[in-house]
Each structure stands twice: as C-alpha cells, then as structure tokens.
mmCIF file of C-alpha atoms and ligand atoms in Angstrom:
data_model
loop_
_atom_site.group_PDB
_atom_site.id
_atom_site.type_symbol
_atom_site.label_atom_id
_atom_site.label_comp_id
_atom_site.label_asym_id
_atom_site.label_seq_id
_atom_site.Cartn_x
_atom_site.Cartn_y
_atom_site.Cartn_z
ATOM 1 C CA MET A 1 -36.939 19.804 4.032
ATOM 2 C CA LYS A 2 -34.706 22.250 5.797
ATOM 3 C CA THR A 3 -32.530 19.387 7.026
ATOM 4 C CA ILE A 4 -32.121 17.971 3.517
ATOM 5 C CA LYS A 5 -31.078 21.348 2.133
ATOM 6 C CA MET A 6 -28.609 21.747 4.970
ATOM 7 C CA LEU A 7 -27.138 18.317 4.323
ATOM 8 C CA PHE A 8 -26.846 19.048 0.619
ATOM 9 C CA PHE A 9 -25.040 22.273 1.414
ATOM 10 C CA LEU A 10 -22.637 20.452 3.697
ATOM 11 C CA LEU A 11 -21.912 17.798 1.087
ATOM 12 C CA THR A 12 -21.370 20.387 -1.611
ATOM 13 C CA GLY A 13 -19.098 22.351 0.679
ATOM 14 C CA LEU A 14 -16.964 19.316 1.361
ATOM 15 C CA THR A 15 -16.845 18.417 -2.305
ATOM 16 C CA VAL A 16 -15.581 21.842 -3.249
ATOM 17 C CA THR A 17 -12.794 21.516 -0.684
ATOM 18 C CA VAL A 18 -11.767 18.124 -1.987
ATOM 19 C CA GLN A 19 -12.013 19.293 -5.571
ATOM 20 C CA ALA A 20 -9.739 22.223 -4.860
ATOM 21 C CA GLN A 21 -7.195 19.967 -3.211
ATOM 22 C CA GLN A 22 -7.070 17.236 -5.764
ATOM 23 C CA PRO A 23 -8.769 18.048 -9.078
ATOM 24 C CA GLY A 24 -6.995 15.248 -10.928
ATOM 25 C CA LEU A 25 -8.082 12.566 -8.519
ATOM 26 C CA MET A 26 -11.586 13.974 -8.438
ATOM 27 C CA GLN A 27 -11.826 13.923 -12.224
ATOM 28 C CA ALA A 28 -10.460 10.399 -12.380
ATOM 29 C CA LEU A 29 -12.975 9.219 -9.816
ATOM 30 C CA MET A 30 -15.772 10.896 -11.732
ATOM 31 C CA ASP A 31 -14.619 9.173 -14.902
ATOM 32 C CA GLY A 32 -14.765 5.913 -12.983
ATOM 33 C CA LEU A 33 -18.524 6.382 -12.695
ATOM 34 C CA SER A 34 -19.138 6.177 -16.405
ATOM 35 C CA SER A 35 -16.829 3.268 -17.119
ATOM 36 C CA ALA A 36 -17.401 0.071 -15.214
ATOM 37 C CA LEU A 37 -14.155 -1.319 -16.560
ATOM 38 C CA LEU A 38 -11.026 0.615 -15.790
ATOM 39 C CA THR A 39 -7.886 -0.015 -17.781
ATOM 40 C CA ASP A 40 -4.625 -0.880 -16.047
ATOM 41 C CA ALA A 41 -3.207 2.444 -17.289
ATOM 42 C CA GLN A 42 -6.069 4.324 -15.615
ATOM 43 C CA VAL A 43 -5.477 2.458 -12.369
ATOM 44 C CA ALA A 44 -1.756 3.282 -12.518
ATOM 45 C CA GLN A 45 -2.582 6.945 -13.154
ATOM 46 C CA LEU A 46 -5.020 6.993 -10.252
ATOM 47 C CA SER A 47 -2.475 5.304 -7.994
ATOM 48 C CA ARG A 48 0.102 7.925 -8.869
ATOM 49 C CA GLN A 49 -2.340 10.704 -8.025
ATOM 50 C CA ALA A 50 -3.314 9.045 -4.759
ATOM 51 C CA VAL A 51 0.374 8.618 -3.838
ATOM 52 C CA GLN A 52 1.098 12.249 -4.717
ATOM 53 C CA GLN A 53 -1.710 13.254 -2.400
ATOM 54 C CA MET A 54 -0.378 11.038 0.395
ATOM 55 C CA ASP A 55 3.157 12.371 -0.138
ATOM 56 C CA SER A 56 1.821 15.886 0.310
ATOM 57 C CA GLN A 57 0.034 14.908 3.514
ATOM 58 C CA ASN A 58 2.900 13.008 5.157
ATOM 59 C CA PRO A 59 6.347 14.183 6.278
ATOM 60 C CA VAL A 60 8.573 12.793 3.515
ATOM 61 C CA ALA A 61 12.253 12.400 4.491
ATOM 62 C CA GLY A 62 14.504 14.696 2.439
ATOM 63 C CA PRO A 63 17.259 13.449 0.091
ATOM 64 C CA ASN A 64 20.002 14.037 2.689
ATOM 65 C CA ASP A 65 18.084 12.537 5.588
ATOM 66 C CA PRO A 66 19.861 9.485 7.079
ATOM 67 C CA TYR A 67 16.662 7.448 6.639
ATOM 68 C CA THR A 68 16.489 8.270 2.912
ATOM 69 C CA GLN A 69 20.175 7.505 2.518
ATOM 70 C CA ARG A 70 19.789 4.166 4.257
ATOM 71 C CA LEU A 71 16.761 3.233 2.127
ATOM 72 C CA ASN A 72 18.569 4.289 -1.077
ATOM 73 C CA ARG A 73 21.523 2.124 -0.127
ATOM 74 C CA ILE A 74 19.267 -0.879 0.579
ATOM 75 C CA VAL A 75 17.346 -0.614 -2.709
ATOM 76 C CA ARG A 76 20.139 0.602 -5.011
ATOM 77 C CA ARG A 77 20.042 -2.684 -6.986
ATOM 78 C CA HIS A 78 16.262 -2.713 -7.138
ATOM 79 C CA LYS A 79 15.152 0.436 -8.962
ATOM 80 C CA THR A 80 13.348 -1.870 -11.392
ATOM 81 C CA VAL A 81 11.700 -5.052 -10.150
ATOM 82 C CA SER A 82 10.244 -7.615 -12.581
ATOM 83 C CA GLY A 83 10.261 -4.918 -15.274
ATOM 84 C CA ILE A 84 8.374 -2.367 -13.152
ATOM 85 C CA PRO A 85 10.228 0.884 -12.249
ATOM 86 C CA ILE A 86 9.924 1.434 -8.503
ATOM 87 C CA ASN A 87 10.195 4.770 -6.689
ATOM 88 C CA TYR A 88 10.929 4.709 -2.970
ATOM 89 C CA LYS A 89 10.302 7.255 -0.211
ATOM 90 C CA VAL A 90 10.446 7.317 3.586
ATOM 91 C CA TYR A 91 7.595 8.756 5.639
ATOM 92 C CA MET A 92 8.925 10.146 8.922
ATOM 93 C CA VAL A 93 6.007 8.573 10.758
ATOM 94 C CA LYS A 94 6.444 6.337 13.810
ATOM 95 C CA ASP A 95 3.981 3.673 12.628
ATOM 96 C CA VAL A 96 5.384 0.251 11.790
ATOM 97 C CA ASN A 97 4.142 0.260 8.223
ATOM 98 C CA ALA A 98 4.987 0.084 4.525
ATOM 99 C CA PHE A 99 2.951 -0.069 1.348
ATOM 100 C CA ALA A 100 3.311 -0.303 -2.412
ATOM 101 C CA THR A 101 0.849 0.998 -4.984
ATOM 102 C CA ALA A 102 -0.090 -0.124 -8.500
ATOM 103 C CA ASP A 103 2.088 2.560 -10.153
ATOM 104 C CA GLY A 104 5.244 1.186 -8.479
ATOM 105 C CA SER A 105 5.524 3.567 -5.529
ATOM 106 C CA VAL A 106 6.932 2.070 -2.327
ATOM 107 C CA ARG A 107 6.548 4.020 0.911
ATOM 108 C CA VAL A 108 8.372 2.885 4.048
ATOM 109 C CA PHE A 109 7.602 4.364 7.448
ATOM 110 C CA LYS A 110 10.330 5.466 9.885
ATOM 111 C CA GLY A 111 8.821 3.200 12.565
ATOM 112 C CA LEU A 112 9.372 0.141 10.384
ATOM 113 C CA MET A 113 12.944 1.144 9.556
ATOM 114 C CA ASP A 114 13.672 1.543 13.287
ATOM 115 C CA VAL A 115 12.791 -2.076 14.088
ATOM 116 C CA MET A 116 13.976 -3.925 10.970
ATOM 117 C CA THR A 117 17.432 -4.840 9.641
ATOM 118 C CA ASP A 118 18.322 -3.986 6.028
ATOM 119 C CA ASN A 119 17.528 -7.530 4.872
ATOM 120 C CA GLU A 120 14.229 -7.562 6.768
ATOM 121 C CA LEU A 121 13.246 -4.297 5.083
ATOM 122 C CA LEU A 122 14.083 -5.845 1.702
ATOM 123 C CA ALA A 123 11.940 -8.873 2.561
ATOM 124 C CA ILE A 124 8.981 -6.655 3.537
ATOM 125 C CA MET A 125 9.352 -4.458 0.446
ATOM 126 C CA GLY A 126 9.654 -7.656 -1.606
ATOM 127 C CA HIS A 127 6.320 -8.782 -0.176
ATOM 128 C CA GLU A 128 4.646 -5.430 -0.893
ATOM 129 C CA ILE A 129 6.072 -5.305 -4.426
ATOM 130 C CA GLY A 130 4.828 -8.894 -4.823
ATOM 131 C CA HIS A 131 1.266 -7.604 -4.382
ATOM 132 C CA VAL A 132 1.907 -5.103 -7.195
ATOM 133 C CA ILE A 133 3.475 -7.687 -9.536
ATOM 134 C CA ASN A 134 0.628 -10.121 -8.835
ATOM 135 C CA HIS A 135 -1.903 -7.325 -9.609
ATOM 136 C CA ASP A 136 -3.470 -7.584 -6.123
ATOM 137 C CA THR A 137 -3.073 -3.826 -5.669
ATOM 138 C CA ARG A 138 -4.644 -3.078 -9.050
ATOM 139 C CA ASP A 139 -7.614 -5.339 -8.359
ATOM 140 C CA ALA A 140 -8.152 -3.851 -4.880
ATOM 141 C CA MET A 141 -8.159 -0.387 -6.412
ATOM 142 C CA LYS A 142 -10.682 -1.352 -9.053
ATOM 143 C CA LYS A 143 -12.901 -2.709 -6.294
ATOM 144 C CA ALA A 144 -12.539 0.539 -4.340
ATOM 145 C CA LEU A 145 -13.517 2.575 -7.382
ATOM 146 C CA GLN A 146 -16.518 0.424 -8.093
ATOM 147 C CA ARG A 147 -17.571 0.934 -4.519
ATOM 148 C CA SER A 148 -17.232 4.696 -4.967
ATOM 149 C CA ALA A 149 -19.283 4.499 -8.147
ATOM 150 C CA VAL A 150 -22.052 2.585 -6.406
ATOM 151 C CA ARG A 151 -22.186 5.168 -3.661
ATOM 152 C CA ASN A 152 -22.411 7.987 -6.147
ATOM 153 C CA VAL A 153 -25.213 6.384 -8.062
ATOM 154 C CA LEU A 154 -27.096 6.078 -4.789
ATOM 155 C CA ALA A 155 -26.330 9.686 -3.914
ATOM 156 C CA SER A 156 -27.616 10.911 -7.274
ATOM 157 C CA ARG A 157 -31.097 9.667 -6.377
ATOM 158 C CA SER A 158 -31.281 12.199 -3.561
ATOM 159 C CA GLY A 159 -30.116 15.034 -5.744
ATOM 160 C CA ALA A 160 -26.375 15.086 -5.074
ATOM 161 C CA VAL A 161 -25.375 13.984 -8.557
ATOM 162 C CA GLY A 162 -21.852 12.639 -8.778
ATOM 163 C CA LYS A 163 -20.722 14.381 -5.649
ATOM 164 C CA LEU A 164 -17.911 12.763 -3.720
ATOM 165 C CA SER A 165 -17.776 13.318 -0.014
ATOM 166 C CA ARG A 166 -14.567 13.584 1.923
ATOM 167 C CA SER A 167 -15.308 10.248 3.593
ATOM 168 C CA GLU A 168 -15.616 8.576 0.205
ATOM 169 C CA LEU A 169 -12.203 9.888 -0.777
ATOM 170 C CA ALA A 170 -10.879 8.792 2.593
ATOM 171 C CA SER A 171 -12.216 5.268 2.220
ATOM 172 C CA PHE A 172 -10.671 5.154 -1.237
ATOM 173 C CA ALA A 173 -7.307 6.210 0.217
ATOM 174 C CA ASP A 174 -7.673 3.480 2.840
ATOM 175 C CA TYR A 175 -7.795 0.952 0.045
ATOM 176 C CA VAL A 176 -4.648 2.386 -1.496
ATOM 177 C CA VAL A 177 -2.703 2.273 1.764
ATOM 178 C CA GLY A 178 -4.031 -0.785 3.479
ATOM 179 C CA SER A 179 -5.753 -3.011 0.981
ATOM 180 C CA SER A 180 -6.893 -6.152 2.699
ATOM 181 C CA PHE A 181 -5.874 -9.080 0.578
ATOM 182 C CA SER A 182 -7.036 -12.673 0.717
ATOM 183 C CA ARG A 183 -5.011 -15.339 2.475
ATOM 184 C CA LYS A 184 -4.073 -16.756 -0.929
ATOM 185 C CA GLN A 185 -2.825 -13.358 -2.113
ATOM 186 C CA GLU A 186 -0.763 -12.979 1.073
ATOM 187 C CA THR A 187 0.807 -16.405 0.615
ATOM 188 C CA GLU A 188 1.642 -15.611 -2.997
ATOM 189 C CA ALA A 189 3.214 -12.270 -2.014
ATOM 190 C CA ASP A 190 5.279 -14.132 0.616
ATOM 191 C CA ASP A 191 6.416 -16.556 -2.073
ATOM 192 C CA TYR A 192 7.319 -13.666 -4.363
ATOM 193 C CA SER A 193 9.439 -12.112 -1.605
ATOM 194 C CA TYR A 194 11.104 -15.456 -0.861
ATOM 195 C CA GLN A 195 12.104 -15.821 -4.524
ATOM 196 C CA PHE A 196 13.177 -12.155 -4.661
ATOM 197 C CA MET A 197 15.472 -12.646 -1.651
ATOM 198 C CA LYS A 198 16.828 -15.955 -2.945
ATOM 199 C CA LYS A 199 17.429 -14.681 -6.486
ATOM 200 C CA ASN A 200 19.327 -11.617 -5.248
ATOM 201 C CA GLY A 201 21.508 -13.557 -2.840
ATOM 202 C CA TYR A 202 19.946 -12.272 0.409
ATOM 203 C CA SER A 203 19.152 -14.551 3.323
ATOM 204 C CA VAL A 204 15.556 -15.756 2.945
ATOM 205 C CA MET A 205 15.471 -16.053 6.751
ATOM 206 C CA ALA A 206 15.038 -12.267 6.915
ATOM 207 C CA LEU A 207 11.480 -12.820 5.663
ATOM 208 C CA ALA A 208 10.811 -15.125 8.628
ATOM 209 C CA THR A 209 12.444 -12.843 11.211
ATOM 210 C CA SER A 210 10.595 -9.779 9.891
ATOM 211 C CA PHE A 211 7.269 -11.585 10.424
ATOM 212 C CA GLU A 212 8.372 -12.640 13.895
ATOM 213 C CA LYS A 213 9.183 -9.033 14.757
ATOM 214 C CA LEU A 214 5.778 -7.948 13.450
ATOM 215 C CA ALA A 215 4.115 -10.627 15.580
ATOM 216 C CA LYS A 216 5.889 -9.216 18.660
ATOM 217 C CA GLN A 217 4.824 -5.688 17.726
ATOM 218 C CA SER A 218 1.181 -6.736 17.871
ATOM 219 C CA GLY A 219 1.641 -7.703 21.528
ATOM 220 C CA GLY A 220 2.661 -4.161 22.420
ATOM 221 C CA ALA A 221 0.564 -1.054 22.771
ATOM 222 C CA GLY A 222 -1.245 -0.102 19.570
ATOM 223 C CA VAL A 223 -1.409 -2.650 16.790
ATOM 224 C CA PRO A 224 0.527 -1.413 13.758
ATOM 225 C CA THR A 225 -1.499 -0.784 10.602
ATOM 226 C CA PHE A 226 0.756 -3.158 8.752
ATOM 227 C CA LEU A 227 -0.363 -6.021 10.982
ATOM 228 C CA SER A 228 -4.055 -5.337 10.752
ATOM 229 C CA THR A 229 -3.903 -6.103 7.036
ATOM 230 C CA HIS A 230 -1.291 -8.853 7.336
ATOM 231 C CA PRO A 231 -2.524 -11.405 9.873
ATOM 232 C CA ASP A 232 -0.931 -14.601 11.134
ATOM 233 C CA SER A 233 2.642 -13.334 11.223
ATOM 234 C CA LYS A 234 3.820 -16.291 13.324
ATOM 235 C CA ALA A 235 2.324 -18.911 11.023
ATOM 236 C CA ARG A 236 3.768 -17.171 7.987
ATOM 237 C CA ALA A 237 7.213 -17.000 9.576
ATOM 238 C CA GLN A 238 7.051 -20.737 10.273
ATOM 239 C CA ARG A 239 6.058 -21.424 6.671
ATOM 240 C CA VAL A 240 9.136 -19.518 5.464
ATOM 241 C CA ARG A 241 11.350 -21.386 7.965
ATOM 242 C CA ASP A 242 10.022 -24.755 6.765
ATOM 243 C CA ARG A 243 10.607 -23.868 3.151
ATOM 244 C CA ALA A 244 14.103 -22.531 3.827
ATOM 245 C CA LYS A 245 14.914 -25.795 5.606
ATOM 246 C CA ARG A 246 13.743 -27.834 2.600
ATOM 247 C CA ASP A 247 15.789 -25.592 0.286
ATOM 248 C CA GLY A 248 18.883 -25.857 2.504
ATOM 249 C CA LEU A 249 18.802 -22.088 3.064
ATOM 250 C CA SER A 250 17.948 -21.953 6.774
ATOM 251 C CA ARG A 251 21.507 -21.884 8.148
HETATM 252 ZN ZN1 ZN B 301 0.536 -8.472 2.096
#
C-alpha cells in the first residue's frame, strides 16, 4: 500500500512539472481523451505546440547566424508549398536529421546542413514536406494521441485519473520528431520530392545523392536519427536514379 501511494505521489509530481511547462499541450492531450476523433485543425494546433516546446528545448540558430542565412536563401522560393505555409528553423545540433510537422514547421539540424549541398537539403526537405502534404504526419500524430488516451484510461483504473507522465509526453514527442512511416509512405514522399525538385528546376539527382550520403553516414559511428526512421537509403537512391534515367534527367 505504501508503495502504491509513493508511486502515485511520484506520478503526480511529474505531472505537475509537465503541466507547468506546457499547459497548452497538456490540455490538448487531455481533450484527446474524450474525443476519439481529432480534427485536422486540432492536430495542427497540437503540432504547433509540440514544435514550440521542441524549439524551446533545442538551440535554435538566430536570424543572423550563417546557418539560418543559408537555409533562408535555399528556401526563399518555398515559403508556401502545395498551399501550405512553411516555417523553417535550424537547430544547432550535430545530429544528421530533419523533420516536418503537420502544422508546416520544418526543422533542419546543423549536422545535416554540414554534409549536404543546397540541392540535397531541398530534396530532403521536399521529402519531409511530402509526408505533411500526404497527411502521413497527421495520421502518425493521431495514432500517438490514441496511444496516449489508451494509456490514460488504463492509468485511471489504478486511481491516477487522466494523469500524463513525463514518459508519455516524451513518447508523444518521439512520434512528432521521428514518426516511423510505412514503406509505401516513404516511397510516396520520395516521389513528392522528385516532383518538387523537377517542377522547380532543381536537379532530381540531388535526391539520389542525399540518400547515398545518408547510407554512408549509417556506416560511421552512431546511426543518425534520420536514418533509423528512413531505411534502405541505397535502394531508394537507385530508384531515383532509374527514374531520372527514364525521364532523361540523370545527366
Ligand atoms: Zn520519410
């Protein structure tokens, strides 16, 4: 009995901390419990809150930082993609990573910018934005919320009604950053990026070479997060090369 009380105290303590940090996210997650079906607007709102939280927890490059200036230059023609307004930021983190969220936030890590050319960065962002346009990100988020809801219902049986632990919030954030998509979703995001590059007059080969660089990265020490959610870089590069050849764009 003592143990249970202690555990409850610990959970409550953690919840208070999380609540103080991010009341909006907390409230939104709580709302998710009562509605099995989330609207797209709710998902976008949640994404924005999750991104705001991540921005506050990561070193964001300032407006005059060379990395920000380079990214701004690369994306200057792409502030709106397929009708969705996109906001871009650089995280001064050495990981080879990038992600896009359902509200149209794109975050590129310093480590990725260090190894990729401008066109390769565009190809990778095109892929990530493809997941947003194809609603993969939205669907992954809905799944994450449902999972949170299930956990909370289970927790309520032992007395901790609707309490969210820090680990639950963390697992939710994992979904936002590194949603694992199906092979079909990955292929479709690749195709979106290919079209994006082609339509805007960039070399589609940058998509292939970016995958090849990612494949090499995985051979080194420490597999980048980006790769763990995006497998088969070599095969995907070859697929792009084959298509470019057919389209007469392989130079
Ligand atoms: Zn992907």
